[in-house]
PDB file of C-alpha atoms and ligand atoms in Angstrom:
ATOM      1  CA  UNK A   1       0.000   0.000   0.000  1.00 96.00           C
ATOM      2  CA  UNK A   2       1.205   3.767  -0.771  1.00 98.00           C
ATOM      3  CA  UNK A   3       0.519   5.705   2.989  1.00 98.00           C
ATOM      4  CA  UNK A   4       0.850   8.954   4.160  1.00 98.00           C
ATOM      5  CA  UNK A   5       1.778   9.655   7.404  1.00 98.00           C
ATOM      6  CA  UNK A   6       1.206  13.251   9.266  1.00 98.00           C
ATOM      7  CA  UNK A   7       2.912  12.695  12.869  1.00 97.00           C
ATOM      8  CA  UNK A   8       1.824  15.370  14.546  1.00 96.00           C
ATOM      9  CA  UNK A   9       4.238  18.308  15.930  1.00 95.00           C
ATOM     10  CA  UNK A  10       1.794  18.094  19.150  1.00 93.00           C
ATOM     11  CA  UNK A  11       2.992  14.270  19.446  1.00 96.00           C
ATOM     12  CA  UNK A  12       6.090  13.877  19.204  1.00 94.00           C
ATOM     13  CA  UNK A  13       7.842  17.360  19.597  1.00 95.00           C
ATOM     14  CA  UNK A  14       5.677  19.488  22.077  1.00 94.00           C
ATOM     15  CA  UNK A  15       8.366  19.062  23.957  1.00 94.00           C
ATOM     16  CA  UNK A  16      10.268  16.403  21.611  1.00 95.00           C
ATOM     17  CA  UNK A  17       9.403  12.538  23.061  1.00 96.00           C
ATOM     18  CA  UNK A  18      12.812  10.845  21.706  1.00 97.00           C
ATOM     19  CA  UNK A  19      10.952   7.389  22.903  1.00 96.00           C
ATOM     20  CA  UNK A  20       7.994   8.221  20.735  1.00 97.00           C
ATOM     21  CA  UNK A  21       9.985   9.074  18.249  1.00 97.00           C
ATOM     22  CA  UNK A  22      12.013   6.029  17.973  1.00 97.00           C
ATOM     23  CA  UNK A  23       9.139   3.980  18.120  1.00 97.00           C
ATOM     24  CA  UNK A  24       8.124   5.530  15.208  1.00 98.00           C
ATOM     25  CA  UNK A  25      11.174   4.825  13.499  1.00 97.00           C
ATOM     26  CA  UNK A  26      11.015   0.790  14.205  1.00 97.00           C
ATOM     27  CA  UNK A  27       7.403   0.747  13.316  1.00 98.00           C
ATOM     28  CA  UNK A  28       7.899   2.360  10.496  1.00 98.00           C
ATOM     29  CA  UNK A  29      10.843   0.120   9.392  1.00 97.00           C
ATOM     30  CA  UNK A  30       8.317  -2.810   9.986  1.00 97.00           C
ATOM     31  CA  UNK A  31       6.110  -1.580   7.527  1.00 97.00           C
ATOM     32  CA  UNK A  32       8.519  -0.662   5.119  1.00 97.00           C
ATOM     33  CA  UNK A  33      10.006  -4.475   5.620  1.00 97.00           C
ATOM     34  CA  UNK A  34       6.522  -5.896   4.526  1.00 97.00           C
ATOM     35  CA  UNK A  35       6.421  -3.832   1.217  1.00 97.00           C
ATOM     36  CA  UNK A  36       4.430  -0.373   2.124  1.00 98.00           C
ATOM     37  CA  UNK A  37       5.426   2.535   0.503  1.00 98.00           C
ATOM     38  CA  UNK A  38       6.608   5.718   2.826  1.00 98.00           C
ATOM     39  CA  UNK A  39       6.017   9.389   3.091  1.00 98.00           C
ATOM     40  CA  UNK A  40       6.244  11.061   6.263  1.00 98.00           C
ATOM     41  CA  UNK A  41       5.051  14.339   6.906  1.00 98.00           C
ATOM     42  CA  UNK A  42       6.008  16.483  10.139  1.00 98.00           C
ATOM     43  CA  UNK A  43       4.024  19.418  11.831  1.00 96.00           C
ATOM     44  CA  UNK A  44       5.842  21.929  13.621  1.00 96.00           C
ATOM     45  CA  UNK A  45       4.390  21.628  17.217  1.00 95.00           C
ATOM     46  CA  UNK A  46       4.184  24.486  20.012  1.00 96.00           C
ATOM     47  CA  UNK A  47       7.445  25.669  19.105  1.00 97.00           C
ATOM     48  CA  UNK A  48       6.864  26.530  15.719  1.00 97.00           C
ATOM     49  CA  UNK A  49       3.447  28.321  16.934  1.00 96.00           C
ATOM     50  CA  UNK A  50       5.791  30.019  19.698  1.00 97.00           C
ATOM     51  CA  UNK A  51       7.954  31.588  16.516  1.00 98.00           C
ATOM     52  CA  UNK A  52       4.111  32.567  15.406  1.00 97.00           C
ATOM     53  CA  UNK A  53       3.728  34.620  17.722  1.00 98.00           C
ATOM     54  CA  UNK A  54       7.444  36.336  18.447  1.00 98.00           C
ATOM     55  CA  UNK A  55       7.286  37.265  14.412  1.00 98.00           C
ATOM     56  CA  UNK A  56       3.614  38.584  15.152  1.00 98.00           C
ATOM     57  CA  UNK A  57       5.029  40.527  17.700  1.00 98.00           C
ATOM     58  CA  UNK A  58       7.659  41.440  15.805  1.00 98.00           C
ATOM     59  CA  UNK A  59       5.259  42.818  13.130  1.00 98.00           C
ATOM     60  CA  UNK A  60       6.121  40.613  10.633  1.00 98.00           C
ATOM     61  CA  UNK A  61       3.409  39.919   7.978  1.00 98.00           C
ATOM     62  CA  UNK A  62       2.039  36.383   7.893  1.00 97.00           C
ATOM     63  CA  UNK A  63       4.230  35.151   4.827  1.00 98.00           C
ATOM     64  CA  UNK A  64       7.143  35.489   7.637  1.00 98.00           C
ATOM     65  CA  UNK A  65       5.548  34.173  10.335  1.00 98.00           C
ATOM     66  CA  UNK A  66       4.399  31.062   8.657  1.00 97.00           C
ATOM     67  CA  UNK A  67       7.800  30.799   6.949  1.00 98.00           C
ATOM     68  CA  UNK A  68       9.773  30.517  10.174  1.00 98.00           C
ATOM     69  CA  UNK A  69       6.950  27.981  11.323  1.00 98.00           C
ATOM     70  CA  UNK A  70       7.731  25.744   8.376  1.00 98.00           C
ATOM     71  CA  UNK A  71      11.477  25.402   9.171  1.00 98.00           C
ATOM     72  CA  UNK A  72      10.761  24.544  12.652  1.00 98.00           C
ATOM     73  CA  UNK A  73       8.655  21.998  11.021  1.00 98.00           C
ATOM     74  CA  UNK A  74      11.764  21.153   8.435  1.00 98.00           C
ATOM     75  CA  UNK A  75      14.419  20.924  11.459  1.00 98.00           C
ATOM     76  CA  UNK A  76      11.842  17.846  13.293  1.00 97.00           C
ATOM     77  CA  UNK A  77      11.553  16.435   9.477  1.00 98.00           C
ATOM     78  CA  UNK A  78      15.202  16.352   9.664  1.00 98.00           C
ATOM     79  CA  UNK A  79      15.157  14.654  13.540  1.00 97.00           C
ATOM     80  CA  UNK A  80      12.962  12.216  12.384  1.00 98.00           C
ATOM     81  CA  UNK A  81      14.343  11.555   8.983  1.00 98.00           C
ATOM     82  CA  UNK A  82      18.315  11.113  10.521  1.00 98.00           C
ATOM     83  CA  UNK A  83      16.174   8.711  13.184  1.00 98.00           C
ATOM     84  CA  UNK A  84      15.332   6.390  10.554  1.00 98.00           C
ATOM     85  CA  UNK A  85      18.851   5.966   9.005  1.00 97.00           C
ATOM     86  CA  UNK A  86      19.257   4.721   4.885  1.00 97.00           C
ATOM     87  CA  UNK A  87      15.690   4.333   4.870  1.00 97.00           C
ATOM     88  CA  UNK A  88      14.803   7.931   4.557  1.00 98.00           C
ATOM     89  CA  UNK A  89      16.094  10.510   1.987  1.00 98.00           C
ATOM     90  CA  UNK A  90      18.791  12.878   4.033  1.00 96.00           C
ATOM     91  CA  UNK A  91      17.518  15.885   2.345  1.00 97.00           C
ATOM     92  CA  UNK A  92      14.493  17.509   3.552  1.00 98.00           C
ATOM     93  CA  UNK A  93      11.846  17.838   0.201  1.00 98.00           C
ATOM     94  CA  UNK A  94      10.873  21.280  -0.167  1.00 98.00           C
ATOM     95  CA  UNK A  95       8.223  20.503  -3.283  1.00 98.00           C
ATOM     96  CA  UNK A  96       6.350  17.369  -3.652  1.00 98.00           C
ATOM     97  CA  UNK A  97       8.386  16.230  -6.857  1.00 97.00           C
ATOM     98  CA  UNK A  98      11.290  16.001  -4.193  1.00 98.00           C
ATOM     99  CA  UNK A  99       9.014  14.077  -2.475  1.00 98.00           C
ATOM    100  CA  UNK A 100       8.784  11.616  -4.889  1.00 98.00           C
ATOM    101  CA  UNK A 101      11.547  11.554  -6.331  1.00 98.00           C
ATOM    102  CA  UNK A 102      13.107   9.958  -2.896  1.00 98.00           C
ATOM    103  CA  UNK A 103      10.273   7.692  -3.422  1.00 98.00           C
ATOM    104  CA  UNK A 104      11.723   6.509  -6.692  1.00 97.00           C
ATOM    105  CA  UNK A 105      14.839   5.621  -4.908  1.00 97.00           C
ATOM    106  CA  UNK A 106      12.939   3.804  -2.549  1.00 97.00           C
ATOM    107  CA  UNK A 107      13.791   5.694   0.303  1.00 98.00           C
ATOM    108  CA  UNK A 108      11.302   7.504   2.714  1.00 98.00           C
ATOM    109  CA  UNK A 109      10.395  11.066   2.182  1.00 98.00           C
ATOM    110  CA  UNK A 110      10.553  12.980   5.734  1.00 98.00           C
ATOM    111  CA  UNK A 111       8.719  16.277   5.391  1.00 98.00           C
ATOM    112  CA  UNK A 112       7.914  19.128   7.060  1.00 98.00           C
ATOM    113  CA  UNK A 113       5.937  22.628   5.524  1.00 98.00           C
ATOM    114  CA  UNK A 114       6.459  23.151   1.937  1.00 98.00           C
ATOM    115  CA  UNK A 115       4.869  26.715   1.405  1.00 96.00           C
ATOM    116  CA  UNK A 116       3.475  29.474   3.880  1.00 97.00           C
ATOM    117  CA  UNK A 117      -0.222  30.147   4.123  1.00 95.00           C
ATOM    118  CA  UNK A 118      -1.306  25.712   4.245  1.00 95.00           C
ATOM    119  CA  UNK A 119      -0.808  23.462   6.915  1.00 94.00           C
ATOM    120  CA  UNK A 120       1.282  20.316   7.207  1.00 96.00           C
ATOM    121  CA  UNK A 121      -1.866  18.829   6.465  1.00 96.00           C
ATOM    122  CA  UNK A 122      -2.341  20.022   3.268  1.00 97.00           C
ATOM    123  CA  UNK A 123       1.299  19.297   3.004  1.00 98.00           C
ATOM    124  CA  UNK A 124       0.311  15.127   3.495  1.00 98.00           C
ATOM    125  CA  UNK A 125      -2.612  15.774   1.034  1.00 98.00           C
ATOM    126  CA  UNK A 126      -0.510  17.044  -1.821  1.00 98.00           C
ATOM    127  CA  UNK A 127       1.770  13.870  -1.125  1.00 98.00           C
ATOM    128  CA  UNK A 128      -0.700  12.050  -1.299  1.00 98.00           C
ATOM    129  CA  UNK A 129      -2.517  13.360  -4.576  1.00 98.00           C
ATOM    130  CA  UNK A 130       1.122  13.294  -6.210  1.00 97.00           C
ATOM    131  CA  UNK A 131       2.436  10.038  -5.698  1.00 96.00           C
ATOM    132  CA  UNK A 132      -1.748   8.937  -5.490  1.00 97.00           C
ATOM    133  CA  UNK A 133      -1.188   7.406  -2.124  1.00 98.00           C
ATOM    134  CA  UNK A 134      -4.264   4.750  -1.166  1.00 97.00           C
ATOM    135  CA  UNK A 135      -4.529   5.913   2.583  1.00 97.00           C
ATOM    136  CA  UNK A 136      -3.221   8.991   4.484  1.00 98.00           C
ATOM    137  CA  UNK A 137      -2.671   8.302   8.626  1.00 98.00           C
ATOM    138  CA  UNK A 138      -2.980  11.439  10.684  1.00 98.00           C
ATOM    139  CA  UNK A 139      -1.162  10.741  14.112  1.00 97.00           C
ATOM    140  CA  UNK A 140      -2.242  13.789  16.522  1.00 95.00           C
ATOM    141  CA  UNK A 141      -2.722  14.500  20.252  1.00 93.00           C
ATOM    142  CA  UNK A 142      -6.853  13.515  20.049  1.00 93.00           C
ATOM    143  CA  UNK A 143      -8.366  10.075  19.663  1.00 94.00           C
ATOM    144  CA  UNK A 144      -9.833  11.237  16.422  1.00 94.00           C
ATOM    145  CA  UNK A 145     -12.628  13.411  14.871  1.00 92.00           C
ATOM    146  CA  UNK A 146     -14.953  14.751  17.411  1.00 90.00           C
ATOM    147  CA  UNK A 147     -18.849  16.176  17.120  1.00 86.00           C
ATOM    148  CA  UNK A 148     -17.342  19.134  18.639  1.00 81.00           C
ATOM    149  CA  UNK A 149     -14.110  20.182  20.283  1.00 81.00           C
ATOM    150  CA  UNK A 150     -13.007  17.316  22.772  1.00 83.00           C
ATOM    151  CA  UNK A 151     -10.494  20.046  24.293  1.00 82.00           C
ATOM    152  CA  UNK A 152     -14.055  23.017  24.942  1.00 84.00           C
ATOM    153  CA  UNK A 153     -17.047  20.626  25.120  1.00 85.00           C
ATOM    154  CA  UNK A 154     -16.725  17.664  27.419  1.00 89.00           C
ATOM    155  CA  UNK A 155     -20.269  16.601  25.963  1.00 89.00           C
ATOM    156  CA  UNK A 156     -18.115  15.925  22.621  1.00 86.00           C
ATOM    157  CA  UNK A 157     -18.562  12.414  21.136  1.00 90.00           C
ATOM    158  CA  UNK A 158     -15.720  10.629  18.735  1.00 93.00           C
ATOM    159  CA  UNK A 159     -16.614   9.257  15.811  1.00 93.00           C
ATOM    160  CA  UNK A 160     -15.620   6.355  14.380  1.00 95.00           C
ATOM    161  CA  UNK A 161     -16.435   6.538  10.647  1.00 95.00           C
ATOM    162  CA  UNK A 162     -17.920   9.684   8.977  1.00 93.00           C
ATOM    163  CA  UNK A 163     -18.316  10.912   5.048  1.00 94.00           C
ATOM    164  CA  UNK A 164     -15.840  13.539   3.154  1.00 93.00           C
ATOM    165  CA  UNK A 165     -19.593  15.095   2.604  1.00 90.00           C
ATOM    166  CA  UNK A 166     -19.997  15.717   6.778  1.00 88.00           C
ATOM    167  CA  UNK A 167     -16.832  16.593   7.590  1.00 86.00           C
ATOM    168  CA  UNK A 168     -17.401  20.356   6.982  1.00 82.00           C
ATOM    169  CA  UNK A 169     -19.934  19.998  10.103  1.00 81.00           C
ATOM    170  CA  UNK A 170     -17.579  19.333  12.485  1.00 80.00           C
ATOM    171  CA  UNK A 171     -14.925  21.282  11.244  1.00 77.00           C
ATOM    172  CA  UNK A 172     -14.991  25.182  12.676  1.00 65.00           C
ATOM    173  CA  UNK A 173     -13.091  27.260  10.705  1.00 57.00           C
ATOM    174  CA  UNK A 174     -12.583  27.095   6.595  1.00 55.00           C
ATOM    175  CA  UNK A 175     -10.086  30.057   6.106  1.00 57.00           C
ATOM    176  CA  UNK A 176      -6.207  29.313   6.744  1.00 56.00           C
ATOM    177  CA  UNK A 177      -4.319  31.467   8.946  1.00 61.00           C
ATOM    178  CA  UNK A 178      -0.758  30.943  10.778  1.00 62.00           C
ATOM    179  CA  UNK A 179      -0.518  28.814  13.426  1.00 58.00           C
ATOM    180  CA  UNK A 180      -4.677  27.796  12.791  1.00 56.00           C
ATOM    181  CA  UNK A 181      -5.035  24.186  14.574  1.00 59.00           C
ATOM    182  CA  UNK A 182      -8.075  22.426  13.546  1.00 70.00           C
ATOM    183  CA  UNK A 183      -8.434  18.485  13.798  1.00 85.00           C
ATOM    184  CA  UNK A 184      -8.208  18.564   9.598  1.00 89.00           C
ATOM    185  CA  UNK A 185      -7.301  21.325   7.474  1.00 88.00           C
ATOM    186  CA  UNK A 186     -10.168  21.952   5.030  1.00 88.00           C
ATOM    187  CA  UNK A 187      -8.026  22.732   2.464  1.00 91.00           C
ATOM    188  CA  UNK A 188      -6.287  19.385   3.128  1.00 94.00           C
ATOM    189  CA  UNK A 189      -9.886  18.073   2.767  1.00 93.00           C
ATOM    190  CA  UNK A 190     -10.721  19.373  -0.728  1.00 94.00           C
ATOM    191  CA  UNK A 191      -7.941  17.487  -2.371  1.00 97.00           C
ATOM    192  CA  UNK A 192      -8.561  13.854  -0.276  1.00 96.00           C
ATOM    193  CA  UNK A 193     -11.968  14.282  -1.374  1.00 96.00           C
ATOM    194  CA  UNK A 194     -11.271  14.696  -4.691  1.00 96.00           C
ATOM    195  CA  UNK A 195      -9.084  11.906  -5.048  1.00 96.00           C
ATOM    196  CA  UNK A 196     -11.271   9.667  -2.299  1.00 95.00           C
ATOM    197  CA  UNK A 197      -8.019   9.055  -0.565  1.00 97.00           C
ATOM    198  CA  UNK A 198      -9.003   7.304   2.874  1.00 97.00           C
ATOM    199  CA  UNK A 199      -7.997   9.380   5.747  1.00 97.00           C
ATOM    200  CA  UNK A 200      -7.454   7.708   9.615  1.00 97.00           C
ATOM    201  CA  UNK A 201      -7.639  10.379  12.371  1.00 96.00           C
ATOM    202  CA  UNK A 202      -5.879   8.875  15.346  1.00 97.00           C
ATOM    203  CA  UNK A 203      -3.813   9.268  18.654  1.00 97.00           C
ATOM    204  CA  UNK A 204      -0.277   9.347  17.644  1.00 97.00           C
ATOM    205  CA  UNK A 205       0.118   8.616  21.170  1.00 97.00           C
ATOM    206  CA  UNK A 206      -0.072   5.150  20.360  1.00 97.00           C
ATOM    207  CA  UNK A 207       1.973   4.286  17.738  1.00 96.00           C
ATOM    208  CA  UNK A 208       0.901   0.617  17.540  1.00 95.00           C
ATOM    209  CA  UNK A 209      -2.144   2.666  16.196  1.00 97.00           C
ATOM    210  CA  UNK A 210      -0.480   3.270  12.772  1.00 97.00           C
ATOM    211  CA  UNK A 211      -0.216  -0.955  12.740  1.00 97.00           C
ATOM    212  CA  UNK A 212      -3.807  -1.207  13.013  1.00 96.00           C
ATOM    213  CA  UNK A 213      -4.788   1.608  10.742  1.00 97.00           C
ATOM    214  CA  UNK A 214      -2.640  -0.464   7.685  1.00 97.00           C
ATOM    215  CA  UNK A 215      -4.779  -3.463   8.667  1.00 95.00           C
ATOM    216  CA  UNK A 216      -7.949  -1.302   8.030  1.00 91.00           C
ATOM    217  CA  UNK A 217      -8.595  -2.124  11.188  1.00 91.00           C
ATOM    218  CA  UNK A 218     -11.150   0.578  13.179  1.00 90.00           C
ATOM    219  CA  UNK A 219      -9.205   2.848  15.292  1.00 96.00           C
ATOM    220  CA  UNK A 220      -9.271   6.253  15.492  1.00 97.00           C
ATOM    221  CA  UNK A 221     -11.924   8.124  12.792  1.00 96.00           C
ATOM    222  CA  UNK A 222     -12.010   7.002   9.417  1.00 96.00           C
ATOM    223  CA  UNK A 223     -13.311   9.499   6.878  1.00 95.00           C
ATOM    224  CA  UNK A 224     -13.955   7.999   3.381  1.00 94.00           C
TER     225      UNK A 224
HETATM  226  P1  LIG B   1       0.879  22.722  11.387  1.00 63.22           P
HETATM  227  O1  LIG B   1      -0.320  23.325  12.019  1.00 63.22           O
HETATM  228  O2  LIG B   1       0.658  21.928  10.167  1.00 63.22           O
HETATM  229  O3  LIG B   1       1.720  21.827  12.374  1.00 63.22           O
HETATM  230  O4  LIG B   1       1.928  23.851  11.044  1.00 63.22           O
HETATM  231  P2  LIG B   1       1.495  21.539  13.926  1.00 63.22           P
HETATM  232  O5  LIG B   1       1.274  22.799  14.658  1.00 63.22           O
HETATM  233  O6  LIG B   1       2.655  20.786  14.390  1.00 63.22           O
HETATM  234  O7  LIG B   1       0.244  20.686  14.001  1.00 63.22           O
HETATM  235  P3  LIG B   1       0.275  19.291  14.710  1.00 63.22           P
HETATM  236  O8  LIG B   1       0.648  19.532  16.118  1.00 63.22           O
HETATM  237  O9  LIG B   1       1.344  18.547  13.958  1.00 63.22           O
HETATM  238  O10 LIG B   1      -1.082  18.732  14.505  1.00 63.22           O
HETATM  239  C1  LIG B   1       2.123  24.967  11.891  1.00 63.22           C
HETATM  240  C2  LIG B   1       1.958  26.245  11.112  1.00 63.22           C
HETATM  241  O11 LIG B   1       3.045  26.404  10.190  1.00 63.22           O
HETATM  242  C3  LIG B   1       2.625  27.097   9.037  1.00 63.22           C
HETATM  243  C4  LIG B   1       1.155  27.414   9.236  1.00 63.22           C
HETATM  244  O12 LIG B   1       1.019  28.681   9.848  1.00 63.22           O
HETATM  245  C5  LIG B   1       0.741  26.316  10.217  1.00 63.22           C
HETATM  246  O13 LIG B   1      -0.415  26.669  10.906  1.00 63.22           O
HETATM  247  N1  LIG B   1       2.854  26.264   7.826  1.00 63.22           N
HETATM  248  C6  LIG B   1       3.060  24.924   7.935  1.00 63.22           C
HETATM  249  C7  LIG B   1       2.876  26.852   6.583  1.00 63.22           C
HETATM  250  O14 LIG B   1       2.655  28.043   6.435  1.00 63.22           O
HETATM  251  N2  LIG B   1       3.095  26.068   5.481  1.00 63.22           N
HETATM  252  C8  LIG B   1       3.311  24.740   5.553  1.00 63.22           C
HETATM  253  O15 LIG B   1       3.510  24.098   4.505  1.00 63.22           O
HETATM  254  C9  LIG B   1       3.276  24.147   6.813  1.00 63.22           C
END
């Protein structure tokens, strides 16, 4: 199978969890060993949302501010990536033809942002779309998709299997802005809808999760 993975800045670097990460690294070896293909995309985690706000307070436009955020997001890439050895590519991809071109090689693509004003998410989705991935694993600090926001409503209620059609619903805001945390990026959305790429939502706490996600087993949200 061609996957996706977005491990989430909130997992694994907010503050950095080395034993997380090399976790990660064997699990991911595993599935490379039993014939998966690789990409691995990297948010940037409080402390690229902490360089958010020193360039907003530094009057810098947006542009800037989401620009430092990406290579916080590109120096965790580069963590992870050096964390997994040969099997990753030892550059950083800035452009999703990088992305699969280190594919071609058979190596694993570690990313992080590609362009200001998106979100790693939409990063993973344009992976995805270009090297037409079948399923795209989100690993972040909830158990999945929620009615409402798990972290404001306590009343919120996971769920375990919803439509591309009703995720706008449960998703609050539509327009990006730096540093915007939502549990998917709509923009992200648009292009997984339009290709149908499968999408699991899960804790990336558990990174025996990612096993059971490859098995289509139900964990997490699955949005189809
Ligand atoms: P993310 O919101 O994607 O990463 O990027 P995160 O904060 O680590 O999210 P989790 O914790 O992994 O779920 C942080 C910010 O970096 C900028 C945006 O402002 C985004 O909100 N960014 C990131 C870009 O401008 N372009 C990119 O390609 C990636």
């Amino acid at each position: 199978m061609r996957i996706v993975i977005r491990l989430g800045g909130s997992v694994v670097a907010t503050p950095v969890n080395t034993e997380l990460i090399g976790k990660y690294a064997e699990i991911l070896k595993r599935l490379k060993a039993e014939g998966h293909t690789l990409a691995v995309v990297v948010g940037g985690g409080a402390l690229a949302r902490e360089f958010i706000k020193i360039a907003k307070e530094l009057g810098l436009p947006e542009k800037d501010q989401d620009d430092l955020a990406i290579t916080v997001s590109r120096l965790y890439a580069k963590l992870f990536a050096k964390t997994l050895g040969e099997l990753a590519c030892e550059k950083i991809p800035t452009s999703v033809e990088e992305a699969a071109q280190c594919l071609e090689m058979d190596k694993i693509p570690v990313l992080g942002g590609l362009k200001p004003g998106m979100t790693t998410d939409t990063v993973a989705a344009m992976v995805a779309e270009h090297v037409k991935a079948d399923i795209l694993i989100k690993a972040t600090d909830q158990e999945g998709i929620y009615t409402k926001d798990p972290r404001k409503y306590s009343d919120a209620v996971k769920l375990d299997k919803l439509s591309f059609e009703d995720l706008p619903k449960v998703l609050a805001e539509n327009r990006h802005r730096a540093g915007i945390h939502q549990i998917l990026d709509p923009q992200a959305v648009k292009i997984l809808k339009a290709k149908r790429i499968k999408v699991w939502v899960l804790s990336g706490f558990k990174p025996e999760n990612l096993l059971l996600a490859v098995e289509g087993k139900p964990v997490g949200t699955i949005v189809e």
